[in-house]
Amino acid sequence: MARHRVKVPKKRRNHLPLRLNLLFFIVFILFATLIFRLGVVQIVNGELIAREVQKTESSKIKYEVPRGKIYDRNGQVLADTISNYSVMYRRSQVTKTEERLDVAVKLAKIVDIPEKDRKVTERDRKDYWIAIDPERSQERVQSLLAELPEEERAALSNQEVDQLLLDSITQAEITFDDATEEIIAIKHNMESGYALDPQVIKIGASPKEMALIEENLELLPGVSVEPYYQRAYPFKETFQSFLGSYRQIPAEQRASYQAKGYGLNDRVGTSYLEQQYEDILRGTPAYDVFTTYKGQPVGEPTRVSGNPGKDIILSTDIEFQKEVDEILKKAIRAGRSGSPHFDRAFVVVMNPKTGELLALSGQELDLETNEFKDVSTGTVLRASQIGSTIKGATVAFGLEEEVIKPGEYIYDAPIRIGSSLKSSYRNMGNINDLDALAMSSNIYMFQIALRLADYYSTGQIVGDNVTEAFNTMEHYYKQFGLGIETGIDLPYESIGFRSVPDRVTLLMDMSIGQFISYTPIQLAQYTSTLANGGYRVQPHLLKEIIEPGSLDEMNKQVVSTFQPKALNKVDIRDEFIQRSRQGFRQGVETGTSRILQQTGMTAAGKTGTAQAIAEGPDGQAKRNANGEPIKTLNSNHVGWAPYDDPEIAWAIIMPGLEAEGVNTRVAHDIMKVYFDLEDVQAQLQ
C-alpha cells in the first residue's frame, strides 16, 4: 500500500531586518557626512565665512538739514541759515587711492578751486607724488631698504618703511604747477573724513560747474551736487560774538561728538549760543540707507527723512543793543580827554525780575586805526574792580550782622590803621547809612569792616578775626552773585578774581570794591538782586524754542519757554535790603547819580570809582619807562528803573576812565533809549 507524504511548507525568509539595517547604515553615513561638513564649516572655514557675511551690511549716507535760526525778542533774524549748492564727495569703504586720484583729476577739469580755498600740506604733496607713480615709489623704497643693515631692515614696521619713503622725497620733487596744486587740493578734501561721510570739495558751485558734473556723474563715482548750509548774520558784528561759531568739530572734541553719533566732518556750534544750544539747533540729519556687499551699494537706497533744527528766540532786543553800542562808542571818545588809558567799556542791561538779558555790550577803540571793535564777550569773561557800586551789599550785611543800625550816624573822617591812612574822597562829617550810599562814603564802609573783624576790641591788624570777617563778607557778596557763576546760559563764564586778605586794611578795601574783581554780568546780577528786593535771578539769553520756520510763516509754534529762576534769596532781612535800595534812590535824588533825574523817571543808582592798573588790549598791565605798572581808575555805575517796579537794571564798567560824569551819562542815555524818553528841564541840585 502506498504511503502518502505530508508536505510541510518551508518558512519564507524574512528580508525586513536586512533592509532596515541598510537604511540605518545609509542614515548614519548621511549624518556622519553632515556632521563632518559642519565641522569643516565651523572649524576650518568659520572665520572666512564670517568675513564674507560681514561684507553684506547696512550702510548710511548722511545728508545735512538746515540749522535752526536765532531771532531776537522782536523776531528779527540774528543768525540765518542759507543754502549754497556745493560739490560734495562720498567715498565707499573700498575706494582705492588711484580711484580717488582719477576722480580728483577729472574734477579739476570741471571745477575751479580758488587758491585761497586750497588746503594743501606738504604731506598732501608727498602723498600725491607717491600716488601718481607707484612703481617709482616702490623702487625708491627698495633702494632705501638696501642701504640699511639687514638687522635694522628686518626690524622696521610697515609704518616706519612708509615714513622712510616720505622723508626721502625732496622739496624739488613736490614743487608742482598751479593745475597740479588744484588736483592735490581736491584730493585732500576727498580724503578728509570717514567713508560715506560727505566731504566738501567746493562751496558754491557755478551753474556751469553743476551742469558739467550732472552730465558726467558716471565718470565721477561718489561726486554729487547738494545744498550746503551756512550761517549768515544780517546785523554783521552786532552781537555776533555772543551768537558763537559754527564750524567743523575741533580735533580735541572729536571723541566726545563721535560718541553722540556725529561724523568727523560734521559741523557744530563751538562757542557761546551756538555751542550752548547745539542739540536744539542741529536737528536730525537725513539718511540714505544702503545694503552693501564688499563695500559696494546693492540695489536702491531707503531714504530716512531728517528734521531741521528748531529755531530759538532770544531775550535780547537787537535794536536796543545797537543803541547801547553807540552810547558806549560816544562815551569812549568823550571820556578819553584826560583819560589816556580809557579805550573800552562794558554794559549789561537785564530785566531784574525775569533775568532776561536785553543788551550785552562791549566796545574797544583801536588807538592805531581809530576804529571800534566789538568786545561784548568781555561782559562775561573780563573781571574788573567795581569800586563803590558794591556798597549797597556792604551796608545791607552790616545791618544784618548788627555792626551798624538803621539810621546810625558815623563821623566821616580819615582813619589811621598802622601806617595806612584811609579816607573818603572828602570829609563828610556825621552821616548815616543812607547818606553814606548817596554820597559814596568810604569811611562808613570801613567802619563796617573794622567792626565785623572786632578790630576795636582787639586792635589786631592780622589774625583769625580778619579771616572770619572775610569769610562772612564773601558769603554775603556771593549771595548777591559776586564771586560765583551767575548761571547765564553760555558754555563758560568767569567768576572774577578772588584773593584772601591777610590784614584788616585789605578787608577795608574789599568793603568798597577795591580788593577783588568781578565781571559786568556779575555786577548786573547783584544790582538786579537789590532792585527786585533780594532774589538772585538767573540771567539768560534764551526766551523761547519754536518749531523751525513757524515765525517766518507768521504762525509761531512754541515748543518751550524759558522760565525765570531765582537761584537764592539773600540771607538778609527784607527791611535791610530796602534800606540799601533807599540809599541808591537817594543817590539819584541828592547824590552822585543826580543826572538820572533829567529823564523824569524815578530811578536808583550808584557810582563806583576804583583804583586799578591800566591794561592793554591783551589784558596785560601797561607799564611805564621804568617797567612799573601804570595806575589809573575804573569808573562804573549801577542802577535800575523805575524804582518801585523795575523793568531794567544795568551795570556799567569803564576801565581806565578818570573823567567824572561819563559813567552816569551812559546810564542816563540807556534810560532814555529804553524808555524812549526826552529829558525834562530838571535842575541838578
mmCIF file with all atom_site columns, N, CA and C in Angstrom, residues 399-453:
data_model
loop_
_atom_site.group_PDB
_atom_site.id
_atom_site.type_symbol
_atom_site.label_atom_id
_atom_site.label_alt_id
_atom_site.label_comp_id
_atom_site.label_asym_id
_atom_site.label_entity_id
_atom_site.label_seq_id
_atom_site.pdbx_PDB_ins_code
_atom_site.Cartn_x
_atom_site.Cartn_y
_atom_site.Cartn_z
_atom_site.occupancy
_atom_site.B_iso_or_equiv
_atom_site.pdbx_formal_charge
_atom_site.auth_seq_id
_atom_site.auth_comp_id
_atom_site.auth_asym_id
_atom_site.auth_atom_id
_atom_site.pdbx_PDB_model_num
ATOM 1   N N  . LEU A 1 399 ? 24.032 145.793 58.395 1.00 0.00 ? 399 LEU A N  1
ATOM 2   C CA . LEU A 1 399 ? 22.805 145.849 59.190 1.00 0.00 ? 399 LEU A CA 1
ATOM 3   C C  . LEU A 1 399 ? 22.408 144.456 59.679 1.00 0.00 ? 399 LEU A C  1
ATOM 4   N N  . GLU A 1 400 ? 22.519 143.455 58.793 1.00 0.00 ? 400 GLU A N  1
ATOM 5   C CA . GLU A 1 400 ? 22.137 142.094 59.162 1.00 0.00 ? 400 GLU A CA 1
ATOM 6   C C  . GLU A 1 400 ? 23.033 141.552 60.278 1.00 0.00 ? 400 GLU A C  1
ATOM 7   N N  . GLU A 1 401 ? 24.330 141.855 60.208 1.00 0.00 ? 401 GLU A N  1
ATOM 8   C CA . GLU A 1 401 ? 25.276 141.383 61.223 1.00 0.00 ? 401 GLU A CA 1
ATOM 9   C C  . GLU A 1 401 ? 25.254 142.263 62.475 1.00 0.00 ? 401 GLU A C  1
ATOM 10  N N  . GLU A 1 402 ? 24.437 143.330 62.420 1.00 0.00 ? 402 GLU A N  1
ATOM 11  C CA . GLU A 1 402 ? 24.217 144.222 63.566 1.00 0.00 ? 402 GLU A CA 1
ATOM 12  C C  . GLU A 1 402 ? 25.487 144.934 64.027 1.00 0.00 ? 402 GLU A C  1
ATOM 13  N N  . VAL A 1 403 ? 26.390 145.181 63.055 1.00 0.00 ? 403 VAL A N  1
ATOM 14  C CA . VAL A 1 403 ? 27.551 146.013 63.389 1.00 0.00 ? 403 VAL A CA 1
ATOM 15  C C  . VAL A 1 403 ? 27.218 147.489 63.165 1.00 0.00 ? 403 VAL A C  1
ATOM 16  N N  . ILE A 1 404 ? 26.132 147.751 62.444 1.00 0.00 ? 404 ILE A N  1
ATOM 17  C CA . ILE A 1 404 ? 25.561 149.101 62.360 1.00 0.00 ? 404 ILE A CA 1
ATOM 18  C C  . ILE A 1 404 ? 24.054 148.961 62.526 1.00 0.00 ? 404 ILE A C  1
ATOM 19  N N  . LYS A 1 405 ? 23.390 150.085 62.799 1.00 0.00 ? 405 LYS A N  1
ATOM 20  C CA . LYS A 1 405 ? 21.942 150.107 62.943 1.00 0.00 ? 405 LYS A CA 1
ATOM 21  C C  . LYS A 1 405 ? 21.341 151.033 61.895 1.00 0.00 ? 405 LYS A C  1
ATOM 22  N N  . PRO A 1 406 ? 20.099 150.771 61.483 1.00 0.00 ? 406 PRO A N  1
ATOM 23  C CA . PRO A 1 406 ? 19.460 151.661 60.519 1.00 0.00 ? 406 PRO A CA 1
ATOM 24  C C  . PRO A 1 406 ? 19.462 153.112 61.013 1.00 0.00 ? 406 PRO A C  1
ATOM 25  N N  . GLY A 1 407 ? 19.947 154.004 60.187 1.00 0.00 ? 407 GLY A N  1
ATOM 26  C CA . GLY A 1 407 ? 19.973 155.422 60.537 1.00 0.00 ? 407 GLY A CA 1
ATOM 27  C C  . GLY A 1 407 ? 21.128 155.820 61.433 1.00 0.00 ? 407 GLY A C  1
ATOM 28  N N  . GLU A 1 408 ? 22.014 154.886 61.781 1.00 0.00 ? 408 GLU A N  1
ATOM 29  C CA . GLU A 1 408 ? 23.130 155.208 62.682 1.00 0.00 ? 408 GLU A CA 1
ATOM 30  C C  . GLU A 1 408 ? 24.081 156.187 62.006 1.00 0.00 ? 408 GLU A C  1
ATOM 31  N N  . TYR A 1 409 ? 24.498 157.184 62.781 1.00 0.00 ? 409 TYR A N  1
ATOM 32  C CA . TYR A 1 409 ? 25.442 158.178 62.274 1.00 0.00 ? 409 TYR A CA 1
ATOM 33  C C  . TYR A 1 409 ? 26.867 157.784 62.633 1.00 0.00 ? 409 TYR A C  1
ATOM 34  N N  . ILE A 1 410 ? 27.757 157.954 61.663 1.00 0.00 ? 410 ILE A N  1
ATOM 35  C CA . ILE A 1 410 ? 29.187 157.728 61.856 1.00 0.00 ? 410 ILE A CA 1
ATOM 36  C C  . ILE A 1 410 ? 29.900 158.960 61.321 1.00 0.00 ? 410 ILE A C  1
ATOM 37  N N  . TYR A 1 411 ? 30.926 159.364 62.017 1.00 0.00 ? 411 TYR A N  1
ATOM 38  C CA . TYR A 1 411 ? 31.668 160.561 61.602 1.00 0.00 ? 411 TYR A CA 1
ATOM 39  C C  . TYR A 1 411 ? 32.660 160.190 60.500 1.00 0.00 ? 411 TYR A C  1
ATOM 40  N N  . ASP A 1 412 ? 32.480 160.809 59.361 1.00 0.00 ? 412 ASP A N  1
ATOM 41  C CA . ASP A 1 412 ? 33.338 160.529 58.209 1.00 0.00 ? 412 ASP A CA 1
ATOM 42  C C  . ASP A 1 412 ? 34.581 161.414 58.277 1.00 0.00 ? 412 ASP A C  1
ATOM 43  N N  . ALA A 1 413 ? 35.675 160.811 58.696 1.00 0.00 ? 413 ALA A N  1
ATOM 44  C CA . ALA A 1 413 ? 36.970 161.478 58.754 1.00 0.00 ? 413 ALA A CA 1
ATOM 45  C C  . ALA A 1 413 ? 38.035 160.400 58.583 1.00 0.00 ? 413 ALA A C  1
ATOM 46  N N  . PRO A 1 414 ? 39.253 160.754 58.141 1.00 0.00 ? 414 PRO A N  1
ATOM 47  C CA . PRO A 1 414 ? 40.287 159.751 57.887 1.00 0.00 ? 414 PRO A CA 1
ATOM 48  C C  . PRO A 1 414 ? 40.563 158.856 59.098 1.00 0.00 ? 414 PRO A C  1
ATOM 49  N N  . ILE A 1 415 ? 40.902 157.602 58.823 1.00 0.00 ? 415 ILE A N  1
ATOM 50  C CA . ILE A 1 415 ? 41.247 156.609 59.839 1.00 0.00 ? 415 ILE A CA 1
ATOM 51  C C  . ILE A 1 415 ? 42.667 156.137 59.573 1.00 0.00 ? 415 ILE A C  1
ATOM 52  N N  . ARG A 1 416 ? 43.484 156.092 60.655 1.00 0.00 ? 416 ARG A N  1
ATOM 53  C CA . ARG A 1 416 ? 44.836 155.561 60.511 1.00 0.00 ? 416 ARG A CA 1
ATOM 54  C C  . ARG A 1 416 ? 44.878 154.159 61.106 1.00 0.00 ? 416 ARG A C  1
ATOM 55  N N  . ILE A 1 417 ? 45.307 153.190 60.275 1.00 0.00 ? 417 ILE A N  1
ATOM 56  C CA . ILE A 1 417 ? 45.498 151.813 60.711 1.00 0.00 ? 417 ILE A CA 1
ATOM 57  C C  . ILE A 1 417 ? 46.958 151.477 60.472 1.00 0.00 ? 417 ILE A C  1
ATOM 58  N N  . GLY A 1 418 ? 47.741 151.396 61.539 1.00 0.00 ? 418 GLY A N  1
ATOM 59  C CA . GLY A 1 418 ? 49.175 151.197 61.371 1.00 0.00 ? 418 GLY A CA 1
ATOM 60  C C  . GLY A 1 418 ? 49.763 152.357 60.596 1.00 0.00 ? 418 GLY A C  1
ATOM 61  N N  . SER A 1 419 ? 50.398 152.047 59.496 1.00 0.00 ? 419 SER A N  1
ATOM 62  C CA . SER A 1 419 ? 50.991 153.110 58.672 1.00 0.00 ? 419 SER A CA 1
ATOM 63  C C  . SER A 1 419 ? 50.059 153.567 57.554 1.00 0.00 ? 419 SER A C  1
ATOM 64  N N  . SER A 1 420 ? 48.857 152.961 57.468 1.00 0.00 ? 420 SER A N  1
ATOM 65  C CA . SER A 1 420 ? 47.922 153.291 56.389 1.00 0.00 ? 420 SER A CA 1
ATOM 66  C C  . SER A 1 420 ? 46.922 154.345 56.845 1.00 0.00 ? 420 SER A C  1
ATOM 67  N N  . LEU A 1 421 ? 46.694 155.342 55.989 1.00 0.00 ? 421 LEU A N  1
ATOM 68  C CA . LEU A 1 421 ? 45.687 156.359 56.255 1.00 0.00 ? 421 LEU A CA 1
ATOM 69  C C  . LEU A 1 421 ? 44.545 156.154 55.265 1.00 0.00 ? 421 LEU A C  1
ATOM 70  N N  . LYS A 1 422 ? 43.352 155.852 55.787 1.00 0.00 ? 422 LYS A N  1
ATOM 71  C CA . LYS A 1 422 ? 42.199 155.551 54.959 1.00 0.00 ? 422 LYS A CA 1
ATOM 72  C C  . LYS A 1 422 ? 41.198 156.689 55.068 1.00 0.00 ? 422 LYS A C  1
ATOM 73  N N  . SER A 1 423 ? 40.595 157.074 53.895 1.00 0.00 ? 423 SER A N  1
ATOM 74  C CA . SER A 1 423 ? 39.647 158.191 53.926 1.00 0.00 ? 423 SER A CA 1
ATOM 75  C C  . SER A 1 423 ? 38.670 158.077 52.779 1.00 0.00 ? 423 SER A C  1
ATOM 76  N N  . SER A 1 424 ? 37.623 158.926 52.813 1.00 0.00 ? 424 SER A N  1
ATOM 77  C CA . SER A 1 424 ? 36.724 159.091 51.674 1.00 0.00 ? 424 SER A CA 1
ATOM 78  C C  . SER A 1 424 ? 37.338 160.124 50.738 1.00 0.00 ? 424 SER A C  1
ATOM 79  N N  . TYR A 1 425 ? 36.673 160.366 49.604 1.00 0.00 ? 425 TYR A N  1
ATOM 80  C CA . TYR A 1 425 ? 37.226 161.356 48.678 1.00 0.00 ? 425 TYR A CA 1
ATOM 81  C C  . TYR A 1 425 ? 37.161 162.760 49.256 1.00 0.00 ? 425 TYR A C  1
ATOM 82  N N  . ARG A 1 426 ? 36.310 162.950 50.309 1.00 0.00 ? 426 ARG A N  1
ATOM 83  C CA . ARG A 1 426 ? 36.302 164.188 51.084 1.00 0.00 ? 426 ARG A CA 1
ATOM 84  C C  . ARG A 1 426 ? 35.740 163.870 52.457 1.00 0.00 ? 426 ARG A C  1
ATOM 85  N N  . ASN A 1 427 ? 36.040 164.722 53.433 1.00 0.00 ? 427 ASN A N  1
ATOM 86  C CA . ASN A 1 427 ? 35.491 164.525 54.777 1.00 0.00 ? 427 ASN A CA 1
ATOM 87  C C  . ASN A 1 427 ? 34.023 164.965 54.775 1.00 0.00 ? 427 ASN A C  1
ATOM 88  N N  . MET A 1 428 ? 33.139 164.054 55.171 1.00 0.00 ? 428 MET A N  1
ATOM 89  C CA . MET A 1 428 ? 31.701 164.309 55.082 1.00 0.00 ? 428 MET A CA 1
ATOM 90  C C  . MET A 1 428 ? 31.068 164.612 56.424 1.00 0.00 ? 428 MET A C  1
ATOM 91  N N  . GLY A 1 429 ? 31.810 164.478 57.515 1.00 0.00 ? 429 GLY A N  1
ATOM 92  C CA . GLY A 1 429 ? 31.228 164.730 58.830 1.00 0.00 ? 429 GLY A CA 1
ATOM 93  C C  . GLY A 1 429 ? 30.267 163.627 59.223 1.00 0.00 ? 429 GLY A C  1
ATOM 94  N N  . ASN A 1 430 ? 29.269 163.976 60.053 1.00 0.00 ? 430 ASN A N  1
ATOM 95  C CA . ASN A 1 430 ? 28.291 162.987 60.515 1.00 0.00 ? 430 ASN A CA 1
ATOM 96  C C  . ASN A 1 430 ? 27.348 162.584 59.381 1.00 0.00 ? 430 ASN A C  1
ATOM 97  N N  . ILE A 1 431 ? 27.320 161.290 59.053 1.00 0.00 ? 431 ILE A N  1
ATOM 98  C CA . ILE A 1 431 ? 26.420 160.776 58.016 1.00 0.00 ? 431 ILE A CA 1
ATOM 99  C C  . ILE A 1 431 ? 25.825 159.454 58.487 1.00 0.00 ? 431 ILE A C  1
ATOM 100 N N  . ASN A 1 432 ? 24.617 159.159 57.976 1.00 0.00 ? 432 ASN A N  1
ATOM 101 C CA . ASN A 1 432 ? 24.013 157.863 58.303 1.00 0.00 ? 432 ASN A CA 1
ATOM 102 C C  . ASN A 1 432 ? 24.178 156.908 57.113 1.00 0.00 ? 432 ASN A C  1
ATOM 103 N N  . ASP A 1 433 ? 23.551 155.754 57.208 1.00 0.00 ? 433 ASP A N  1
ATOM 104 C CA . ASP A 1 433 ? 23.743 154.732 56.184 1.00 0.00 ? 433 ASP A CA 1
ATOM 105 C C  . ASP A 1 433 ? 23.227 155.184 54.817 1.00 0.00 ? 433 ASP A C  1
ATOM 106 N N  . LEU A 1 434 ? 22.092 155.893 54.782 1.00 0.00 ? 434 LEU A N  1
ATOM 107 C CA . LEU A 1 434 ? 21.558 156.361 53.504 1.00 0.00 ? 434 LEU A CA 1
ATOM 108 C C  . LEU A 1 434 ? 22.458 157.429 52.890 1.00 0.00 ? 434 LEU A C  1
ATOM 109 N N  . ASP A 1 435 ? 22.936 158.338 53.727 1.00 0.00 ? 435 ASP A N  1
ATOM 110 C CA . ASP A 1 435 ? 23.865 159.363 53.233 1.00 0.00 ? 435 ASP A CA 1
ATOM 111 C C  . ASP A 1 435 ? 25.143 158.713 52.702 1.00 0.00 ? 435 ASP A C  1
ATOM 112 N N  . ALA A 1 436 ? 25.607 157.681 53.407 1.00 0.00 ? 436 ALA A N  1
ATOM 113 C CA . ALA A 1 436 ? 26.850 157.008 53.016 1.00 0.00 ? 436 ALA A CA 1
ATOM 114 C C  . ALA A 1 436 ? 26.727 156.404 51.618 1.00 0.00 ? 436 ALA A C  1
ATOM 115 N N  . LEU A 1 437 ? 25.546 155.885 51.300 1.00 0.00 ? 437 LEU A N  1
ATOM 116 C CA . LEU A 1 437 ? 25.335 155.333 49.964 1.00 0.00 ? 437 LEU A CA 1
ATOM 117 C C  . LEU A 1 437 ? 25.145 156.438 48.935 1.00 0.00 ? 437 LEU A C  1
ATOM 118 N N  . ALA A 1 438 ? 24.377 157.446 49.275 1.00 0.00 ? 438 ALA A N  1
ATOM 119 C CA . ALA A 1 438 ? 24.094 158.526 48.329 1.00 0.00 ? 438 ALA A CA 1
ATOM 120 C C  . ALA A 1 438 ? 25.352 159.299 47.968 1.00 0.00 ? 438 ALA A C  1
ATOM 121 N N  . MET A 1 439 ? 26.208 159.568 48.974 1.00 0.00 ? 439 MET A N  1
ATOM 122 C CA . MET A 1 439 ? 27.410 160.375 48.739 1.00 0.00 ? 439 MET A CA 1
ATOM 123 C C  . MET A 1 439 ? 28.665 159.527 48.591 1.00 0.00 ? 439 MET A C  1
ATOM 124 N N  . SER A 1 440 ? 28.507 158.177 48.701 1.00 0.00 ? 440 SER A N  1
ATOM 125 C CA . SER A 1 440 ? 29.593 157.219 48.500 1.00 0.00 ? 440 SER A CA 1
ATOM 126 C C  . SER A 1 440 ? 30.723 157.401 49.510 1.00 0.00 ? 440 SER A C  1
ATOM 127 N N  . SER A 1 441 ? 30.379 157.276 50.771 1.00 0.00 ? 441 SER A N  1
ATOM 128 C CA . SER A 1 441 ? 31.373 157.378 51.836 1.00 0.00 ? 441 SER A CA 1
ATOM 129 C C  . SER A 1 441 ? 32.178 156.083 51.949 1.00 0.00 ? 441 SER A C  1
ATOM 130 N N  . ASN A 1 442 ? 33.497 156.213 51.937 1.00 0.00 ? 442 ASN A N  1
ATOM 131 C CA . ASN A 1 442 ? 34.359 155.059 52.202 1.00 0.00 ? 442 ASN A CA 1
ATOM 132 C C  . ASN A 1 442 ? 34.431 154.761 53.694 1.00 0.00 ? 442 ASN A C  1
ATOM 133 N N  . ILE A 1 443 ? 34.489 155.808 54.494 1.00 0.00 ? 443 ILE A N  1
ATOM 134 C CA . ILE A 1 443 ? 34.680 155.643 55.936 1.00 0.00 ? 443 ILE A CA 1
ATOM 135 C C  . ILE A 1 443 ? 33.558 154.815 56.547 1.00 0.00 ? 443 ILE A C  1
ATOM 136 N N  . TYR A 1 444 ? 32.340 155.048 56.105 1.00 0.00 ? 444 TYR A N  1
ATOM 137 C CA . TYR A 1 444 ? 31.211 154.290 56.656 1.00 0.00 ? 444 TYR A CA 1
ATOM 138 C C  . TYR A 1 444 ? 31.400 152.797 56.392 1.00 0.00 ? 444 TYR A C  1
ATOM 139 N N  . MET A 1 445 ? 31.856 152.449 55.188 1.00 0.00 ? 445 MET A N  1
ATOM 140 C CA . MET A 1 445 ? 32.089 151.037 54.846 1.00 0.00 ? 445 MET A CA 1
ATOM 141 C C  . MET A 1 445 ? 33.279 150.479 55.614 1.00 0.00 ? 445 MET A C  1
ATOM 142 N N  . PHE A 1 446 ? 34.327 151.312 55.773 1.00 0.00 ? 446 PHE A N  1
ATOM 143 C CA . PHE A 1 446 ? 35.492 150.863 56.542 1.00 0.00 ? 446 PHE A CA 1
ATOM 144 C C  . PHE A 1 446 ? 35.082 150.492 57.968 1.00 0.00 ? 446 PHE A C  1
ATOM 145 N N  . GLN A 1 447 ? 34.210 151.291 58.531 1.00 0.00 ? 447 GLN A N  1
ATOM 146 C CA . GLN A 1 447 ? 33.776 151.033 59.908 1.00 0.00 ? 447 GLN A CA 1
ATOM 147 C C  . GLN A 1 447 ? 33.014 149.704 60.003 1.00 0.00 ? 447 GLN A C  1
ATOM 148 N N  . ILE A 1 448 ? 32.232 149.405 58.971 1.00 0.00 ? 448 ILE A N  1
ATOM 149 C CA . ILE A 1 448 ? 31.525 148.118 58.959 1.00 0.00 ? 448 ILE A CA 1
ATOM 150 C C  . ILE A 1 448 ? 32.533 146.972 58.965 1.00 0.00 ? 448 ILE A C  1
ATOM 151 N N  . ALA A 1 449 ? 33.576 147.071 58.111 1.00 0.00 ? 449 ALA A N  1
ATOM 152 C CA . ALA A 1 449 ? 34.584 146.015 58.035 1.00 0.00 ? 449 ALA A CA 1
ATOM 153 C C  . ALA A 1 449 ? 35.354 145.897 59.346 1.00 0.00 ? 449 ALA A C  1
ATOM 154 N N  . LEU A 1 450 ? 35.738 147.033 59.938 1.00 0.00 ? 450 LEU A N  1
ATOM 155 C CA . LEU A 1 450 ? 36.504 147.012 61.188 1.00 0.00 ? 450 LEU A CA 1
ATOM 156 C C  . LEU A 1 450 ? 35.680 146.420 62.330 1.00 0.00 ? 450 LEU A C  1
ATOM 157 N N  . ARG A 1 451 ? 34.430 146.778 62.400 1.00 0.00 ? 451 ARG A N  1
ATOM 158 C CA . ARG A 1 451 ? 33.571 146.242 63.456 1.00 0.00 ? 451 ARG A CA 1
ATOM 159 C C  . ARG A 1 451 ? 33.339 144.740 63.260 1.00 0.00 ? 451 ARG A C  1
ATOM 160 N N  . LEU A 1 452 ? 33.192 144.337 61.999 1.00 0.00 ? 452 LEU A N  1
ATOM 161 C CA . LEU A 1 452 ? 32.988 142.919 61.725 1.00 0.00 ? 452 LEU A CA 1
ATOM 162 C C  . LEU A 1 452 ? 34.213 142.102 62.136 1.00 0.00 ? 452 LEU A C  1
ATOM 163 N N  . ALA A 1 453 ? 35.391 142.673 61.996 1.00 0.00 ? 453 ALA A N  1
ATOM 164 C CA . ALA A 1 453 ? 36.635 141.998 62.393 1.00 0.00 ? 453 ALA A CA 1
ATOM 165 C C  . ALA A 1 453 ? 36.957 142.204 63.863 1.00 0.00 ? 453 ALA A C  1
#
